[in-house]
């Protein structure tokens, strides 16, 4: 038995020693790095996990590579499993550039006042959500949703939750009371159409771009699932940049903005993954309407 | 019969009746009238269960599984090491063996015990959410989130075992002039180490599952893979990864059994290469690889947590949790309180339902899962079916308990409509495996003679159960049930994260909407129900113990 105590004590000391030593070793060179070459610090970009992780990683790794070549910064993509986690990491300055949805962008810019929405796809100025249901469900308009089961995307999603919820409420349906059971939160747009196609939920709402891409790539069977309502336009996705000039040098924000806006047919592979042919300028004020909606639904206080 | 025993019998009856009432109350508070299943639920069930028998065994998935399992193991061991440090420090202080029965000693013991009680009341995943929001998504956030509540659990057990240790040999040491610290090292620890080690091994198995669900905050590992495959509805991959979890649990269980066996053999009789030695080497090896791995992870500098910037954010986060500078904080708002209280009731119903489901399902299967029955020792009959049933049900137990509640919940919301029922079923599924095993072991160790008597006199299965087995194992069964009830109530918040309603779902929403004062309010409600459950469970266990002590000749 005595031996066991010895082992435990030994373990304890090992933990302490090991963690103590190595962190010291690591901490030192990092500090020096910061002082000597400022822009050697990796420039981290992120994206809300609104689609299948494989797709996002593919497109964002390409964006990181492209931005590295254009700006000379060491750009890295850091995947994120959760919408809110990306906003938090943006707030903490751990993410310098992020592909946000309308709502997450507003949340992030509220937390970091210096942050700025710099670019979007042309379609993001007139974005829509689609409401889908199985072909023979008998649901033909928003009012018909009463008494049926329903799934949103992520709770932080603009096109998968915020705007659909807004239009459902406008149609006189209380999402908490009028569905069959509570509404589900699938987590991502891809999951939403898969769940409706599988018949798990009678209806769901998702991002129109993901829906059109799924049809084009034949990922969804339109003999089984149909769109029964398309929302009016609203502003959605955008590239939002953190307060980067301080750390990465004056003009970094401009360089990044220019690189994003300059993407053209030479970067077709990347743009295809974003389902667009270019990025255009945008500004924070474009998202005031989204903020108002979020406030009216008590999602932003 | 003395008056006291009459009262305690009475109490036991009240306890049993109130338990049954609570279960029925929860059953009737849920609306079962609407059809329970998702539209097309049958097909989805078929799809999910179908892929259980044809998991995806392609090389890429298997390699991914091995890598992810390794990562999960690393986080689990790192968390356990922190837990052991916390447990040793606060458990020893909390046991009161260091400072004796003075006012000062008692104060230290009480403070340490309350501290341990508080840190273990909050589920590791909730700790993880809080850490990520305050210190950022660093591997240390996950390691501490694991280590802190596990430290609380281990610490309490250590304190209890130390306090209950027989005092004779300690007294002998004290009279021969040993200091209190010396009695700890040469008296107490050698006496209790076997107990502590076997409990730690069991906790290590739990830590693996907790480490897997750290995927919810974005930590890599087997849970992360399960989550990715689930969101693509690739159930065949999901089961492959789940089998990795099961395999880990089985291996650890095997290690723990071998170690216990080996420790029970007197030292001089042990073989040269025995499991005690192997375990020592393995433990050191694990501890080393773990920390080398965690530290080698990108950006995982320990002192990085304590940068000025980080402290600023942590301060900001906690002050917004306390509502400093927030207009109309949730915990001062009547409407929010009403909402939180209705969610709390929902959560309690979910918990009680889960406890009931667990108890019923375990009761139905436990006899067949006990070794005594399987070998025919208990029933004398040696039916051809008992052996296969034994392995089938024990296998089922291992399988259901290897899958974390959260993962069960994520799977079940594909079949059953979101709400508290899928949550309760998810909690029950996981706990059947644990309770069933604990109960089966009680039957294994019971005195089999009375039962055989019944059997010889022609009692059937049901009669043997009600007149033979249940009366003699009942106190211990109840005691284990209460212990699981504590754990179940504590975990209700976690299945809520997967869409099963209650406090958990609202917690996740409020985190997503950065409504931190509401987070505080929900956590207050959560901690209150956890503490109340712990209190009631402790009280009930005392009643059960009293009664069984009297029942003994």
GROMACS .gro file of N, CA, C and O in nm, chain A residues 142-237:
model
  384
  142UNK      N    1  -4.785   3.014  -4.426
  142UNK     CA    2  -4.733   3.019  -4.289
  142UNK      C    3  -4.839   2.983  -4.186
  142UNK      O    4  -4.812   2.913  -4.090
  143UNK      N    5  -4.963   3.029  -4.210
  143UNK     CA    6  -5.070   3.004  -4.112
  143UNK      C    7  -5.094   2.855  -4.093
  143UNK      O    8  -5.138   2.811  -3.986
  144UNK      N    9  -5.066   2.775  -4.199
  144UNK     CA   10  -5.090   2.631  -4.190
  144UNK      C   11  -4.994   2.562  -4.093
  144UNK      O   12  -5.012   2.444  -4.060
  145UNK      N   13  -4.889   2.634  -4.052
  145UNK     CA   14  -4.789   2.571  -3.964
  145UNK      C   15  -4.848   2.537  -3.828
  145UNK      O   16  -4.796   2.453  -3.756
  146UNK      N   17  -4.958   2.604  -3.793
  146UNK     CA   18  -5.022   2.580  -3.664
  146UNK      C   19  -5.049   2.431  -3.646
  146UNK      O   20  -5.104   2.366  -3.736
  147UNK      N   21  -5.008   2.375  -3.536
  147UNK     CA   22  -5.036   2.234  -3.510
  147UNK      C   23  -4.941   2.137  -3.578
  147UNK      O   24  -4.959   2.016  -3.568
  148UNK      N   25  -4.839   2.188  -3.647
  148UNK     CA   26  -4.740   2.098  -3.707
  148UNK      C   27  -4.606   2.113  -3.637
  148UNK      O   28  -4.577   2.216  -3.577
  149UNK      N   29  -4.524   2.008  -3.647
  149UNK     CA   30  -4.391   2.019  -3.586
  149UNK      C   31  -4.300   2.100  -3.677
  149UNK      O   32  -4.316   2.101  -3.799
  150UNK      N   33  -4.202   2.168  -3.616
  150UNK     CA   34  -4.123   2.265  -3.691
  150UNK      C   35  -3.979   2.267  -3.641
  150UNK      O   36  -3.953   2.250  -3.523
  151UNK      N   37  -3.886   2.285  -3.736
  151UNK     CA   38  -3.746   2.300  -3.693
  151UNK      C   39  -3.682   2.425  -3.750
  151UNK      O   40  -3.696   2.456  -3.869
  152UNK      N   41  -3.614   2.498  -3.661
  152UNK     CA   42  -3.527   2.608  -3.703
  152UNK      C   43  -3.387   2.552  -3.728
  152UNK      O   44  -3.365   2.431  -3.711
  153UNK      N   45  -3.292   2.643  -3.762
  153UNK     CA   46  -3.152   2.601  -3.769
  153UNK      C   47  -3.088   2.623  -3.633
  153UNK      O   48  -3.141   2.578  -3.532
  154UNK      N   49  -2.977   2.697  -3.630
  154UNK     CA   50  -2.916   2.732  -3.502
  154UNK      C   51  -2.993   2.848  -3.442
  154UNK      O   52  -3.047   2.931  -3.514
  155UNK      N   53  -2.995   2.855  -3.307
  155UNK     CA   54  -3.069   2.965  -3.245
  155UNK      C   55  -3.005   3.101  -3.274
  155UNK      O   56  -3.070   3.203  -3.265
  156UNK      N   57  -2.875   3.100  -3.312
  156UNK     CA   58  -2.807   3.226  -3.340
  156UNK      C   59  -2.813   3.263  -3.488
  156UNK      O   60  -2.751   3.358  -3.529
  157UNK      N   61  -2.881   3.183  -3.568
  157UNK     CA   62  -2.880   3.205  -3.712
  157UNK      C   63  -2.984   3.310  -3.752
  157UNK      O   64  -3.096   3.311  -3.699
  158UNK      N   65  -2.946   3.398  -3.844
  158UNK     CA   66  -3.039   3.500  -3.892
  158UNK      C   67  -3.142   3.438  -3.986
  158UNK      O   68  -3.262   3.455  -3.970
  159UNK      N   69  -3.092   3.364  -4.086
  159UNK     CA   70  -3.182   3.311  -4.189
  159UNK      C   71  -3.247   3.181  -4.145
  159UNK      O   72  -3.345   3.138  -4.203
  160UNK      N   73  -3.192   3.118  -4.041
  160UNK     CA   74  -3.248   2.992  -3.995
  160UNK      C   75  -3.332   3.005  -3.869
  160UNK      O   76  -3.400   2.911  -3.828
  161UNK      N   77  -3.326   3.121  -3.802
  161UNK     CA   78  -3.405   3.138  -3.682
  161UNK      C   79  -3.467   3.278  -3.671
  161UNK      O   80  -3.588   3.293  -3.673
  162UNK      N   81  -3.380   3.381  -3.665
  162UNK     CA   82  -3.428   3.516  -3.637
  162UNK      C   83  -3.538   3.561  -3.734
  162UNK      O   84  -3.650   3.592  -3.693
  163UNK      N   85  -3.505   3.565  -3.866
  163UNK     CA   86  -3.602   3.617  -3.962
  163UNK      C   87  -3.722   3.523  -3.979
  163UNK      O   88  -3.836   3.569  -3.980
  164UNK      N   89  -3.700   3.391  -3.989
  164UNK     CA   90  -3.818   3.302  -3.995
  164UNK      C   91  -3.908   3.320  -3.873
  164UNK      O   92  -4.030   3.328  -3.886
  165UNK      N   93  -3.849   3.334  -3.755
  165UNK     CA   94  -3.929   3.353  -3.635
  165UNK      C   95  -4.010   3.482  -3.645
  165UNK      O   96  -4.126   3.488  -3.607
  166UNK      N   97  -3.943   3.586  -3.698
  166UNK     CA   98  -4.009   3.715  -3.713
  166UNK      C   99  -4.132   3.702  -3.804
  166UNK      O  100  -4.241   3.747  -3.771
  167UNK      N  101  -4.113   3.636  -3.920
  167UNK     CA  102  -4.225   3.627  -4.015
  167UNK      C  103  -4.334   3.532  -3.966
  167UNK      O  104  -4.452   3.554  -3.994
  168UNK      N  105  -4.295   3.430  -3.891
  168UNK     CA  106  -4.395   3.341  -3.832
  168UNK      C  107  -4.480   3.419  -3.731
  168UNK      O  108  -4.603   3.410  -3.730
  169UNK      N  109  -4.411   3.499  -3.648
  169UNK     CA  110  -4.483   3.577  -3.548
  169UNK      C  111  -4.576   3.678  -3.616
  169UNK      O  112  -4.689   3.699  -3.573
  170UNK      N  113  -4.525   3.739  -3.725
  170UNK     CA  114  -4.607   3.834  -3.800
  170UNK      C  115  -4.734   3.768  -3.854
  170UNK      O  116  -4.838   3.829  -3.867
  171UNK      N  117  -4.722   3.636  -3.887
  171UNK     CA  118  -4.837   3.563  -3.941
  171UNK      C  119  -4.933   3.520  -3.830
  171UNK      O  120  -5.029   3.447  -3.856
  172UNK      N  121  -4.904   3.562  -3.708
  172UNK     CA  122  -4.997   3.535  -3.598
  172UNK      C  123  -4.976   3.401  -3.530
  172UNK      O  124  -5.064   3.350  -3.464
  173UNK      N  125  -4.856   3.344  -3.548
  173UNK     CA  126  -4.830   3.216  -3.483
  173UNK      C  127  -4.728   3.235  -3.372
  173UNK      O  128  -4.625   3.299  -3.393
  174UNK      N  129  -4.756   3.182  -3.255
  174UNK     CA  130  -4.660   3.189  -3.145
  174UNK      C  131  -4.572   3.064  -3.150
  174UNK      O  132  -4.619   2.954  -3.125
  175UNK      N  133  -4.444   3.082  -3.184
  175UNK     CA  134  -4.358   2.963  -3.202
  175UNK      C  135  -4.346   2.878  -3.077
  175UNK      O  136  -4.309   2.761  -3.086
  176UNK      N  137  -4.375   2.936  -2.961
  176UNK     CA  138  -4.362   2.857  -2.838
  176UNK      C  139  -4.487   2.774  -2.810
  176UNK      O  140  -4.481   2.673  -2.740
  177UNK      N  141  -4.602   2.819  -2.863
  177UNK     CA  142  -4.727   2.753  -2.824
  177UNK      C  143  -4.799   2.684  -2.938
  177UNK      O  144  -4.867   2.584  -2.917
  178UNK      N  145  -4.786   2.739  -3.060
  178UNK     CA  146  -4.877   2.693  -3.165
  178UNK      C  147  -4.827   2.574  -3.247
  178UNK      O  148  -4.900   2.518  -3.327
  179UNK      N  149  -4.703   2.535  -3.231
  179UNK     CA  150  -4.654   2.417  -3.305
  179UNK      C  151  -4.695   2.290  -3.233
  179UNK      O  152  -4.739   2.292  -3.118
  180UNK      N  153  -4.675   2.180  -3.301
  180UNK     CA  154  -4.693   2.050  -3.238
  180UNK      C  155  -4.564   2.022  -3.159
  180UNK      O  156  -4.463   1.985  -3.217
  181UNK      N  157  -4.569   2.041  -3.031
  181UNK     CA  158  -4.447   2.032  -2.951
  181UNK      C  159  -4.366   2.158  -2.965
  181UNK      O  160  -4.407   2.253  -3.032
  182UNK      N  161  -4.252   2.162  -2.900
  182UNK     CA  162  -4.168   2.281  -2.908
  182UNK      C  163  -4.090   2.281  -3.039
  182UNK      O  164  -4.064   2.176  -3.095
  183UNK      N  165  -4.053   2.401  -3.088
  183UNK     CA  166  -3.972   2.400  -3.209
  183UNK      C  167  -3.835   2.339  -3.182
  183UNK      O  168  -3.782   2.351  -3.073
  184UNK      N  169  -3.780   2.273  -3.283
  184UNK     CA  170  -3.649   2.212  -3.269
  184UNK      C  171  -3.543   2.310  -3.319
  184UNK      O  172  -3.573   2.397  -3.401
  185UNK      N  173  -3.421   2.298  -3.268
  185UNK     CA  174  -3.310   2.375  -3.324
  185UNK      C  175  -3.208   2.277  -3.379
  185UNK      O  176  -3.138   2.211  -3.303
  186UNK      N  177  -3.204   2.267  -3.512
  186UNK     CA  178  -3.124   2.160  -3.572
  186UNK      C  179  -2.975   2.191  -3.565
  186UNK      O  180  -2.893   2.102  -3.573
  187UNK      N  181  -2.939   2.318  -3.554
  187UNK     CA  182  -2.797   2.354  -3.549
  187UNK      C  183  -2.743   2.408  -3.679
  187UNK      O  184  -2.664   2.498  -3.679
  188UNK      N  185  -2.785   2.350  -3.792
  188UNK     CA  186  -2.734   2.403  -3.919
  188UNK      C  187  -2.838   2.388  -4.029
  188UNK      O  188  -2.931   2.309  -4.020
  189UNK      N  189  -2.821   2.469  -4.135
  189UNK     CA  190  -2.917   2.470  -4.245
  189UNK      C  191  -2.923   2.334  -4.315
  189UNK      O  192  -3.029   2.289  -4.356
  190UNK      N  193  -2.806   2.272  -4.332
  190UNK     CA  194  -2.803   2.141  -4.398
  190UNK      C  195  -2.884   2.039  -4.320
  190UNK      O  196  -2.959   1.960  -4.377
  191UNK      N  197  -2.868   2.042  -4.187
  191UNK     CA  198  -2.942   1.947  -4.104
  191UNK      C  199  -3.093   1.973  -4.116
  191UNK      O  200  -3.172   1.880  -4.117
  192UNK      N  201  -3.130   2.102  -4.126
  192UNK     CA  202  -3.273   2.135  -4.134
  192UNK      C  203  -3.340   2.066  -4.252
  192UNK      O  204  -3.442   1.999  -4.237
  193UNK      N  205  -3.281   2.081  -4.374
  193UNK     CA  206  -3.351   2.020  -4.487
  193UNK      C  207  -3.345   1.868  -4.482
  193UNK      O  208  -3.436   1.799  -4.525
  194UNK      N  209  -3.237   1.816  -4.424
  194UNK     CA  210  -3.229   1.670  -4.411
  194UNK      C  211  -3.339   1.618  -4.317
  194UNK      O  212  -3.399   1.514  -4.342
  195UNK      N  213  -3.362   1.692  -4.209
  195UNK     CA  214  -3.465   1.648  -4.113
  195UNK      C  215  -3.605   1.657  -4.173
  195UNK      O  216  -3.689   1.571  -4.149
  196UNK      N  217  -3.629   1.761  -4.254
  196UNK     CA  218  -3.761   1.774  -4.315
  196UNK      C  219  -3.776   1.667  -4.424
  196UNK      O  220  -3.882   1.604  -4.437
  197UNK      N  221  -3.671   1.642  -4.497
  197UNK     CA  222  -3.676   1.539  -4.601
  197UNK      C  223  -3.700   1.401  -4.538
  197UNK      O  224  -3.779   1.321  -4.587
  198UNK      N  225  -3.634   1.377  -4.426
  198UNK     CA  226  -3.653   1.249  -4.358
  198UNK      C  227  -3.790   1.239  -4.292
  198UNK      O  228  -3.828   1.134  -4.243
  199UNK      N  229  -3.862   1.352  -4.288
  199UNK     CA  230  -3.995   1.351  -4.229
  199UNK      C  231  -3.993   1.365  -4.078
  199UNK      O  232  -4.096   1.354  -4.013
  200UNK      N  233  -3.874   1.388  -4.021
  200UNK     CA  234  -3.865   1.400  -3.877
  200UNK      C  235  -3.946   1.520  -3.827
  200UNK      O  236  -4.010   1.515  -3.724
  201UNK      N  237  -3.938   1.632  -3.903
  201UNK     CA  238  -4.022   1.747  -3.873
  201UNK      C  239  -4.104   1.780  -3.996
  201UNK      O  240  -4.057   1.766  -4.108
  202UNK      N  241  -4.228   1.826  -3.971
  202UNK     CA  242  -4.320   1.854  -4.081
  202UNK      C  243  -4.268   1.969  -4.167
  202UNK      O  244  -4.281   1.967  -4.289
  203UNK      N  245  -4.210   2.070  -4.104
  203UNK     CA  246  -4.164   2.186  -4.180
  203UNK      C  247  -4.041   2.245  -4.113
  203UNK      O  248  -4.011   2.214  -3.998
  204UNK      N  249  -3.971   2.331  -4.190
  204UNK     CA  250  -3.853   2.396  -4.134
  204UNK      C  251  -3.821   2.520  -4.215
  204UNK      O  252  -3.879   2.542  -4.321
  205UNK      N  253  -3.730   2.601  -4.161
  205UNK     CA  254  -3.692   2.722  -4.234
  205UNK      C  255  -3.541   2.725  -4.247
  205UNK      O  256  -3.470   2.686  -4.154
  206UNK      N  257  -3.493   2.765  -4.364
  206UNK     CA  258  -3.349   2.775  -4.380
  206UNK      C  259  -3.313   2.882  -4.480
  206UNK      O  260  -3.398   2.939  -4.549
  207UNK      N  261  -3.185   2.907  -4.484
  207UNK     CA  262  -3.116   2.999  -4.570
  207UNK      C  263  -3.139   2.963  -4.717
  207UNK      O  264  -3.121   2.848  -4.757
  208UNK      N  265  -3.175   3.061  -4.799
  208UNK     CA  266  -3.207   3.033  -4.938
  208UNK      C  267  -3.083   2.988  -5.017
  208UNK      O  268  -3.093   2.903  -5.105
  209UNK      N  269  -2.967   3.042  -4.982
  209UNK     CA  270  -2.846   3.005  -5.057
  209UNK      C  271  -2.812   2.858  -5.037
  209UNK      O  272  -2.780   2.787  -5.132
  210UNK      N  273  -2.822   2.812  -4.912
  210UNK     CA  274  -2.792   2.672  -4.884
  210UNK      C  275  -2.893   2.582  -4.956
  210UNK      O  276  -2.859   2.479  -5.012
  211UNK      N  277  -3.017   2.627  -4.955
  211UNK     CA  278  -3.124   2.550  -5.020
  211UNK      C  279  -3.096   2.536  -5.170
  211UNK      O  280  -3.100   2.428  -5.227
  212UNK      N  281  -3.063   2.650  -5.235
  212UNK     CA  282  -3.039   2.645  -5.380
  212UNK      C  283  -2.917   2.561  -5.413
  212UNK      O  284  -2.915   2.487  -5.511
  213UNK      N  285  -2.814   2.570  -5.325
  213UNK     CA  286  -2.694   2.491  -5.347
  213UNK      C  287  -2.726   2.341  -5.334
  213UNK      O  288  -2.680   2.259  -5.413
  214UNK      N  289  -2.808   2.310  -5.236
  214UNK     CA  290  -2.845   2.169  -5.215
  214UNK      C  291  -2.921   2.114  -5.336
  214UNK      O  292  -2.901   1.999  -5.376
  215UNK      N  293  -3.005   2.198  -5.394
  215UNK     CA  294  -3.079   2.153  -5.513
  215UNK      C  295  -2.982   2.135  -5.629
  215UNK      O  296  -2.984   2.034  -5.699
  216UNK      N  297  -2.894   2.235  -5.649
  216UNK     CA  298  -2.799   2.228  -5.760
  216UNK      C  299  -2.711   2.105  -5.748
  216UNK      O  300  -2.680   2.038  -5.847
  217UNK      N  301  -2.670   2.072  -5.626
  217UNK     CA  302  -2.581   1.957  -5.607
  217UNK      C  303  -2.659   1.828  -5.586
  217UNK      O  304  -2.603   1.725  -5.549
  218UNK      N  305  -2.791   1.836  -5.602
  218UNK     CA  306  -2.880   1.719  -5.589
  218UNK      C  307  -2.867   1.651  -5.452
  218UNK      O  308  -2.876   1.530  -5.441
  219UNK      N  309  -2.844   1.733  -5.350
  219UNK     CA  310  -2.835   1.676  -5.215
  219UNK      C  311  -2.973   1.658  -5.153
  219UNK      O  312  -2.988   1.591  -5.053
  220UNK      N  313  -3.071   1.725  -5.212
  220UNK     CA  314  -3.206   1.715  -5.156
  220UNK      C  315  -3.299   1.672  -5.269
  220UNK      O  316  -3.281   1.709  -5.385
  221UNK      N  317  -3.399   1.589  -5.234
  221UNK     CA  318  -3.490   1.535  -5.334
  221UNK      C  319  -3.613   1.625  -5.343
  221UNK      O  320  -3.698   1.625  -5.253
  222UNK      N  321  -3.624   1.702  -5.451
  222UNK     CA  322  -3.737   1.796  -5.462
  222UNK      C  323  -3.869   1.726  -5.491
  222UNK      O  324  -3.974   1.790  -5.494
  223UNK      N  325  -3.863   1.595  -5.513
  223UNK     CA  326  -3.990   1.523  -5.522
  223UNK      C  327  -4.050   1.502  -5.384
  223UNK      O  328  -4.168   1.469  -5.371
  224UNK      N  329  -3.967   1.518  -5.282
  224UNK     CA  330  -4.015   1.494  -5.145
  224UNK      C  331  -4.037   1.624  -5.070
  224UNK      O  332  -4.125   1.633  -4.986
  225UNK      N  333  -3.953   1.724  -5.095
  225UNK     CA  334  -3.957   1.848  -5.018
  225UNK      C  335  -3.987   1.965  -5.110
  225UNK      O  336  -3.934   1.973  -5.220
  226UNK      N  337  -4.072   2.055  -5.066
  226UNK     CA  338  -4.104   2.173  -5.147
  226UNK      C  339  -4.093   2.299  -5.063
  226UNK      O  340  -4.101   2.296  -4.940
  227UNK      N  341  -4.075   2.412  -5.132
  227UNK     CA  342  -4.075   2.542  -5.065
  227UNK      C  343  -4.219   2.592  -5.066
  227UNK      O  344  -4.284   2.591  -5.169
  228UNK      N  345  -4.270   2.635  -4.951
  228UNK     CA  346  -4.406   2.688  -4.953
  228UNK      C  347  -4.413   2.836  -4.920
  228UNK      O  348  -4.516   2.899  -4.932
  229UNK      N  349  -4.300   2.893  -4.876
  229UNK     CA  350  -4.301   3.037  -4.850
  229UNK      C  351  -4.159   3.088  -4.858
  229UNK      O  352  -4.065   3.024  -4.808
  230UNK      N  353  -4.143   3.202  -4.923
  230UNK     CA  354  -4.012   3.267  -4.927
  230UNK      C  355  -4.027   3.404  -4.865
  230UNK      O  356  -4.122   3.476  -4.896
  231UNK      N  357  -3.936   3.439  -4.774
  231UNK     CA  358  -3.951   3.565  -4.701
  231UNK      C  359  -3.913   3.684  -4.787
  231UNK      O  360  -3.843   3.667  -4.888
  232UNK      N  361  -3.955   3.804  -4.748
  232UNK     CA  362  -3.904   3.926  -4.814
  232UNK      C  363  -3.753   3.940  -4.790
  232UNK      O  364  -3.696   3.867  -4.710
  233UNK      N  365  -3.694   4.039  -4.858
  233UNK     CA  366  -3.548   4.057  -4.848
  233UNK      C  367  -3.504   4.112  -4.713
  233UNK      O  368  -3.578   4.187  -4.650
  234UNK      N  369  -3.384   4.077  -4.674
  234UNK     CA  370  -3.321   4.140  -4.559
  234UNK      C  371  -3.169   4.128  -4.577
  234UNK      O  372  -3.123   4.050  -4.660
  235UNK      N  373  -3.094   4.205  -4.500
  235UNK     CA  374  -2.948   4.197  -4.505
  235UNK      C  375  -2.900   4.077  -4.423
  235UNK      O  376  -2.948   4.056  -4.312
  236UNK      N  377  -2.806   4.002  -4.477
  236UNK     CA  378  -2.756   3.890  -4.395
  236UNK      C  379  -2.603   3.884  -4.391
  236UNK      O  380  -2.540   3.982  -4.356
  237UNK      N  381  -2.544   3.774  -4.431
  237UNK     CA  382  -2.400   3.746  -4.413
  237UNK      C  383  -2.308   3.862  -4.445
  237UNK      O  384  -2.336   3.943  -4.534
   0.00000   0.00000   0.00000
